[in-house]
Coordinates of C-alpha atoms in Angstrom, one line a residue:
M1 CA 22.1 -4.1 -9.2
S2 CA 22.2 -5.4 -5.7
V3 CA 20.3 -3.4 -3.2
S4 CA 22.6 -4.5 -0.4
T5 CA 25.5 -2.2 0.4
P6 CA 28.8 -3.9 -0.5
G7 CA 30.7 -5.4 2.3
R8 CA 33.5 -3.4 3.9
A9 CA 36.7 -4.4 5.6
R10 CA 35.2 -4.2 9.1
V11 CA 32.4 -6.3 10.4
E12 CA 29.1 -4.5 10.2
R13 CA 27.4 -3.7 13.5
P14 CA 24.0 -5.3 14.2
A15 CA 22.8 -1.8 15.0
D16 CA 23.1 -0.9 11.3
R17 CA 20.6 -3.6 10.4
A18 CA 18.2 -2.5 13.2
G19 CA 18.6 1.1 12.3
A20 CA 17.8 0.4 8.7
R21 CA 14.7 -1.5 9.8
R22 CA 13.5 1.4 12.0
A23 CA 14.0 4.0 9.3
T24 CA 12.2 1.9 6.7
T25 CA 9.4 1.2 9.1
L26 CA 8.9 5.0 9.6
A27 CA 8.8 5.5 5.8
F28 CA 6.1 2.8 5.5
A29 CA 4.1 4.5 8.2
A30 CA 4.4 7.8 6.4
Q31 CA 3.2 6.3 3.1
G32 CA 0.2 4.7 4.8
M33 CA -0.6 8.1 6.3
S34 CA -0.3 9.9 3.0
V35 CA -2.6 7.5 1.2
A36 CA -5.2 7.5 3.9
A37 CA -5.1 11.3 4.1
V38 CA -5.9 11.5 0.4
Y39 CA -8.7 8.9 0.4
T40 CA -10.5 9.9 3.6
T41 CA -10.7 13.5 2.5
V42 CA -12.3 12.8 -0.9
P43 CA -15.9 13.6 0.4
A44 CA -14.8 16.8 1.9
V45 CA -12.7 17.9 -1.1
T46 CA -15.6 16.9 -3.4
E47 CA -18.1 18.9 -1.5
H48 CA -15.8 21.9 -1.0
L49 CA -15.0 22.2 -4.7
R50 CA -18.3 20.9 -5.9
L51 CA -16.8 18.2 -8.1
S52 CA -19.1 15.9 -10.0
P53 CA -19.1 12.2 -9.2
L54 CA -17.6 11.4 -12.6
L55 CA -14.8 13.8 -12.2
T56 CA -14.0 12.5 -8.8
T57 CA -13.9 8.9 -10.2
A58 CA -11.7 10.0 -13.1
T59 CA -9.3 11.9 -10.7
L60 CA -8.8 8.9 -8.4
V61 CA -8.3 6.6 -11.4
G62 CA -5.7 9.1 -12.6
V63 CA -3.9 8.9 -9.3
A64 CA -3.5 5.2 -9.8
L65 CA -2.3 5.6 -13.4
T66 CA 0.3 8.2 -12.5
A67 CA 1.4 6.1 -9.6
G68 CA 2.3 3.5 -12.2
V69 CA 4.5 6.0 -14.0
G70 CA 5.9 7.1 -10.7
S71 CA 6.9 3.5 -10.0
F72 CA 9.2 3.5 -13.0
L73 CA 10.6 6.9 -12.1
G74 CA 11.2 5.4 -8.7
L75 CA 13.1 2.5 -10.2
A76 CA 15.3 4.9 -12.1
A77 CA 15.9 6.9 -8.9
V78 CA 16.8 3.7 -6.9
R79 CA 19.4 2.7 -9.5
V80 CA 21.0 6.2 -9.5
A81 CA 20.7 7.4 -5.9
G82 CA 19.6 4.3 -3.9
P83 CA 16.4 3.4 -2.1
V84 CA 16.8 5.7 0.9
A85 CA 17.3 8.9 -1.2
T86 CA 14.3 7.8 -3.4
M87 CA 12.2 7.4 -0.3
R88 CA 13.2 10.9 1.0
G89 CA 12.5 12.6 -2.3
A90 CA 9.1 10.9 -2.8
L91 CA 8.0 11.8 0.8
L92 CA 8.9 15.5 0.2
T93 CA 6.9 15.5 -3.1
A94 CA 3.9 13.8 -1.4
A95 CA 4.0 16.5 1.4
V96 CA 3.7 19.2 -1.3
A97 CA 0.9 17.4 -3.0
L98 CA -1.1 17.0 0.2
T99 CA -0.8 20.7 0.9
L100 CA -1.9 21.6 -2.6
I101 CA -4.9 19.2 -2.4
G102 CA -6.1 20.8 0.8
W103 CA -5.8 24.4 -0.4
A104 CA -6.6 24.0 -4.1
P105 CA -8.8 27.0 -5.2
G106 CA -10.4 25.1 -8.0
P107 CA -10.8 21.7 -9.9
Q108 CA -7.8 22.3 -12.2
T109 CA -5.4 22.8 -9.3
V110 CA -6.7 19.9 -7.3
I111 CA -6.4 17.5 -10.3
C112 CA -2.8 18.6 -10.8
A113 CA -2.1 18.0 -7.1
Y114 CA -3.6 14.5 -7.2
V115 CA -1.5 13.7 -10.2
L116 CA 1.6 14.9 -8.3
F117 CA 0.6 12.7 -5.4
G118 CA 0.3 9.7 -7.7
L119 CA 3.8 10.2 -9.0
A120 CA 5.2 10.5 -5.5
V121 CA 3.4 7.5 -4.0
G122 CA 4.5 5.3 -7.0
G123 CA 8.1 6.3 -6.6
L124 CA 7.9 5.7 -2.8
D125 CA 6.5 2.2 -3.4
V126 CA 9.6 1.1 -5.2
G127 CA 11.9 2.7 -2.7
I128 CA 10.4 1.3 0.4
N129 CA 9.8 -2.2 -0.9
T130 CA 13.3 -2.4 -2.4
R131 CA 14.7 -1.4 1.0
A132 CA 12.4 -3.8 2.8
A133 CA 13.5 -6.7 0.6
A134 CA 17.2 -6.0 1.3
I135 CA 16.4 -5.8 5.1
E136 CA 14.6 -9.1 5.0
R137 CA 17.6 -10.7 3.3
A138 CA 19.8 -9.3 6.0
Y139 CA 17.6 -10.8 8.7
G140 CA 17.2 -14.1 7.0
R141 CA 13.6 -14.5 8.1
S142 CA 10.1 -13.0 7.4
V143 CA 10.0 -9.3 8.4
F144 CA 7.9 -7.8 5.5
G145 CA 4.7 -8.0 7.6
S146 CA 6.2 -5.6 10.2
F147 CA 6.7 -3.0 7.6
Y148 CA 3.2 -3.2 6.4
T149 CA 1.9 -3.1 10.0
A150 CA 3.5 0.3 10.2
W151 CA 1.8 1.3 6.9
S152 CA -1.5 0.4 8.4
V153 CA -0.9 2.2 11.7
G154 CA -0.1 5.3 9.6
G155 CA -3.4 4.9 7.8
V156 CA -5.4 4.5 11.0
L157 CA -3.9 7.7 12.4
A158 CA -4.5 9.7 9.2
A159 CA -8.2 8.5 9.1
L160 CA -8.7 9.5 12.7
L161 CA -7.1 12.9 12.1
T162 CA -9.4 13.5 9.2
A163 CA -12.4 12.5 11.3
G164 CA -11.3 14.7 14.1
A165 CA -10.8 17.7 11.9
A166 CA -14.3 17.2 10.4
R167 CA -15.8 17.0 13.9
L168 CA -14.1 20.3 14.9
D169 CA -15.4 21.9 11.6
R170 CA -11.9 22.6 10.5
P171 CA -11.2 23.2 6.8
V172 CA -9.9 20.2 4.9
G173 CA -6.7 22.1 4.2
D174 CA -5.9 22.3 7.9
G175 CA -5.9 18.5 8.3
L176 CA -4.0 17.9 5.2
A177 CA -1.4 20.5 6.0
L178 CA -0.8 18.9 9.4
Q179 CA -0.3 15.5 7.8
A180 CA 2.0 17.0 5.1
G181 CA 4.1 18.4 8.0
I182 CA 4.4 14.9 9.4
L183 CA 5.7 13.6 6.0
L184 CA 8.1 16.4 5.8
A185 CA 9.5 15.6 9.3
V186 CA 9.9 11.9 8.4
A187 CA 11.7 12.8 5.2
V188 CA 14.1 15.1 7.0
C189 CA 14.8 12.4 9.7
L190 CA 15.5 9.5 7.3
R191 CA 19.1 8.3 7.5
T192 CA 21.0 5.7 5.4
H193 CA 22.2 2.7 7.4
T194 CA 24.7 0.2 6.1
L195 CA 23.3 -3.3 5.8
P196 CA 25.5 -6.4 6.4
S197 CA 26.6 -8.0 3.1
V198 CA 24.4 -10.8 2.0
Q199 CA 25.5 -13.3 -0.7
V200 CA 23.3 -13.0 -3.8
P201 CA 23.9 -14.8 -7.1
S202 CA 26.7 -12.9 -8.9
A203 CA 25.7 -14.0 -12.4
Q204 CA 22.1 -12.9 -13.0
R205 CA 20.3 -13.9 -16.2
P206 CA 18.6 -11.1 -18.2
L207 CA 15.2 -10.2 -16.8
G208 CA 13.1 -11.5 -19.8
R209 CA 9.8 -13.2 -20.6
R210 CA 10.3 -16.0 -18.2
L211 CA 10.4 -13.6 -15.2
W212 CA 7.1 -12.2 -16.3
L213 CA 5.6 -15.7 -16.3
R214 CA 6.9 -16.4 -12.9
L215 CA 5.5 -13.1 -11.6
L216 CA 2.1 -13.8 -13.1
P217 CA 0.7 -15.7 -10.1
F218 CA 1.8 -13.1 -7.7
G219 CA 0.6 -10.4 -10.0
L220 CA -2.9 -11.8 -10.1
V221 CA -3.1 -12.1 -6.4
L222 CA -1.8 -8.5 -6.0
L223 CA -4.3 -7.3 -8.6
V224 CA -7.2 -8.8 -6.5
V225 CA -5.8 -7.4 -3.3
Y226 CA -5.7 -3.9 -4.7
V227 CA -9.1 -4.2 -6.3
V228 CA -10.4 -4.8 -2.8
D229 CA -8.1 -2.3 -1.2
S230 CA -9.0 0.6 -3.6
T231 CA -12.7 -0.3 -3.3
V232 CA -12.5 0.1 0.5
S233 CA -9.9 2.8 0.7
A234 CA -11.1 5.2 -2.1
W235 CA -14.8 4.8 -1.7
S236 CA -15.7 3.5 1.8
A237 CA -16.0 7.1 3.1
V238 CA -18.3 8.0 0.2
Y239 CA -20.3 4.8 0.6
L240 CA -21.0 5.5 4.3
R241 CA -21.8 9.1 3.4
Q242 CA -24.1 8.6 0.4
T243 CA -25.6 5.1 0.8
L244 CA -25.7 4.7 4.6
G245 CA -26.3 8.3 5.6
A246 CA -23.2 8.8 7.8
S247 CA -22.0 12.3 8.7
L248 CA -18.7 13.7 7.4
A249 CA -17.2 13.0 10.9
V250 CA -18.3 9.3 10.7
A251 CA -17.6 8.7 7.0
P252 CA -13.8 8.1 7.5
M253 CA -14.4 5.5 10.2
A254 CA -14.8 2.6 7.7
Y255 CA -11.3 3.3 6.4
A256 CA -10.0 3.6 9.9
A257 CA -11.5 0.2 10.8
Y258 CA -10.1 -1.3 7.6
Q259 CA -6.7 -0.1 8.5
A260 CA -7.1 -1.2 12.1
G261 CA -7.8 -4.7 10.8
T262 CA -4.7 -4.6 8.6
V263 CA -2.6 -3.6 11.7
V264 CA -3.8 -6.8 13.5
G265 CA -3.2 -9.0 10.4
R266 CA 0.2 -7.7 9.5
A267 CA 1.4 -7.7 13.1
T268 CA 0.8 -11.5 13.2
V269 CA 1.6 -12.5 9.6
D270 CA 5.3 -13.1 10.2
R271 CA 4.6 -15.5 13.1
L272 CA 1.8 -17.2 11.2
V273 CA 4.1 -17.9 8.3
Q274 CA 6.6 -19.5 10.6
R275 CA 4.0 -21.7 12.3
V276 CA 1.7 -22.8 9.5
G277 CA 3.4 -21.8 6.2
T278 CA 2.8 -19.1 3.6
V279 CA 0.3 -21.1 1.5
A280 CA -2.0 -21.8 4.3
V281 CA -2.0 -18.2 5.4
V282 CA -2.8 -16.9 1.9
R283 CA -5.7 -19.4 1.4
T284 CA -7.3 -18.6 4.8
A285 CA -6.9 -14.8 4.1
A286 CA -8.7 -15.1 0.8
L287 CA -11.7 -16.8 2.4
V288 CA -11.9 -14.2 5.1
V289 CA -11.8 -11.4 2.6
A290 CA -14.6 -12.9 0.5
G291 CA -16.9 -13.3 3.5
A292 CA -16.2 -9.8 4.9
L293 CA -16.9 -8.1 1.5
V294 CA -20.3 -9.7 1.4
G295 CA -20.8 -8.2 4.9
V296 CA -19.9 -4.7 3.7
A297 CA -22.2 -5.0 0.7
T298 CA -25.2 -6.1 2.7
A299 CA -24.6 -3.8 5.7
P300 CA -28.0 -2.4 7.0
S301 CA -26.3 0.6 8.7
W302 CA -22.9 2.3 9.0
P303 CA -21.8 0.5 12.2
F304 CA -22.2 -2.9 10.6
A305 CA -20.3 -1.7 7.5
V306 CA -17.4 -0.3 9.7
L307 CA -17.1 -3.7 11.5
A308 CA -17.1 -5.6 8.2
A309 CA -14.5 -3.3 6.7
G310 CA -12.3 -4.1 9.7
V311 CA -12.6 -7.8 8.9
V312 CA -11.8 -7.2 5.2
G313 CA -8.6 -5.4 6.4
L314 CA -7.7 -8.4 8.6
G315 CA -7.7 -10.8 5.7
A316 CA -6.4 -8.6 2.9
S317 CA -3.6 -7.2 4.9
V318 CA -1.3 -10.2 4.8
L319 CA -1.5 -10.8 1.0
A320 CA 0.5 -7.8 -0.3
P321 CA 3.6 -8.2 1.9
L322 CA 3.7 -12.0 1.2
C323 CA 3.4 -11.3 -2.5
L324 CA 6.2 -8.8 -2.6
A325 CA 8.5 -10.9 -0.4
S326 CA 8.0 -14.0 -2.5
A327 CA 8.5 -12.1 -5.7
A328 CA 11.6 -10.4 -4.5
R329 CA 13.1 -13.8 -3.7
L330 CA 12.8 -14.8 -7.4
R331 CA 15.8 -12.5 -8.3
P332 CA 17.5 -11.2 -5.1
G333 CA 20.1 -9.3 -7.0
A334 CA 17.6 -7.3 -9.0
A335 CA 14.8 -6.9 -6.4
E336 CA 14.1 -3.3 -7.4
T337 CA 13.4 -4.3 -11.0
V338 CA 11.2 -7.2 -10.0
L339 CA 9.2 -5.1 -7.6
A340 CA 8.7 -2.3 -10.1
R341 CA 7.3 -4.8 -12.6
L342 CA 5.1 -6.4 -10.0
N343 CA 3.8 -2.9 -9.1
L344 CA 2.1 -2.8 -12.5
F345 CA -0.4 -5.3 -11.2
N346 CA -0.8 -3.2 -8.0
Y347 CA -1.9 -0.2 -10.0
A348 CA -4.0 -2.2 -12.4
G349 CA -5.9 -3.4 -9.4
V350 CA -6.2 0.1 -8.0
V351 CA -7.4 1.4 -11.4
T352 CA -9.9 -1.4 -11.9
G353 CA -11.3 -1.3 -8.3
G354 CA -11.4 2.5 -8.2
A355 CA -13.0 2.9 -11.6
V356 CA -15.6 0.2 -11.3
S357 CA -16.5 1.2 -7.7
G358 CA -16.8 4.8 -8.6
L359 CA -18.9 4.2 -11.7
L360 CA -21.2 1.9 -9.8
G361 CA -21.4 4.4 -6.9
S362 CA -22.3 7.3 -9.2
T363 CA -25.3 5.2 -10.3
G364 CA -26.3 4.4 -6.7
E365 CA -25.0 0.8 -6.8
F366 CA -22.2 0.9 -4.2
R367 CA -23.4 -2.3 -2.6
L368 CA -22.7 -4.2 -5.8
A369 CA -19.3 -2.6 -5.9
Y370 CA -18.4 -4.4 -2.7
A371 CA -20.1 -7.7 -3.5
A372 CA -18.4 -8.2 -6.9
P373 CA -14.8 -8.4 -5.6
A374 CA -15.7 -11.3 -3.3
A375 CA -15.9 -13.6 -6.3
L376 CA -12.2 -12.8 -7.2
A377 CA -11.1 -14.7 -4.1
V378 CA -10.8 -17.8 -6.3
L379 CA -7.9 -16.2 -8.1
V380 CA -6.1 -15.9 -4.8
L381 CA -6.8 -19.5 -3.9
T382 CA -5.4 -20.8 -7.2
G383 CA -2.3 -18.6 -6.9
A384 CA -1.5 -19.5 -3.3
R385 CA 0.6 -22.5 -4.2
H386 CA 3.3 -20.4 -5.8
F387 CA 4.1 -18.5 -2.6
T388 CA 7.5 -19.4 -1.1
Q389 CA 8.9 -19.5 2.4
P390 CA 11.6 -16.9 3.6
P391 CA 15.1 -18.4 4.0
G392 CA 15.4 -20.1 7.4
T393 CA 11.6 -20.4 7.9
S394 CA 10.3 -23.9 8.3
G395 CA 6.5 -23.5 8.1
A396 CA 4.1 -26.4 8.6

């Protein structure tokens, strides 16, 4: 299936392409907000419902596992209804899940709400990345970074909203209901824009074992990225709260700094790719991430940890969009299937990072949980040579 809308008799207006980019950017921001809303409220939800550390860890791992299932549900939805309709439905489901998490009366309800959120965010992943791949083909240059910049901006705003609600002593349900309302508004406002026809190979080979082998380097890099991301995203607030003695109002700030770093990294990645090439950007980012993780692990106080988390975001931010863009170029006419398969590595990384960090944290070893992923940077360095340039991009 081609994710580009078939050509019509008239020439498509440039505004259609720009409109599609704006709508998809908004959906990326909404997803970033929803994920941040869930992760930054974990300490408050845990304390409110008196969840045990082991149950909290199992629940967050369950979110990643159900997101993997949601990814394939999203693939089926994209094939039937298209990526925009898939995005809209997933955003509505995520809004419901956030509301349920915030106002859950007990552990059983909140676990079901987290599972529902996992399904929604997995389906949304396939929808937004499929649409982003089609838009990048329409532009003929690297634009994936701009979408993930919006994702990070949404994450920063959600973390700040969580911190603000805690400082005002508002119930966790109030903050999550507000953010659910924002997701609902985005879903209602999404519109389908026709993309200019882009020539893709008409005779595609079956998606078999060889595609899995070609995806493996990108999958390993993506796995490392999401081990790091889930360790910072899911547990940084708990780390600041339990290990470094931060207040509930301060605890979300490491996540906010991490996402602020990703905003800077993703806002510059498209220009960096054009100037120095994809491979150089990936290798440099891997080294930055390794050094910054060591800084988080050895932080003597929460301000130092917040600063180091921001640097982790700066390096890690560029890797996921470059992975997805390079993988989508392997089979342009079946990008939604390629990205759904690649998402398995994403969720494997989230499960691994979330589970290991949670288990180490429950035994008081959160510092080790941040030091260990630094060693995985070598996998990123070895996989960097497989990354490809966008069409029309020269690189160094």
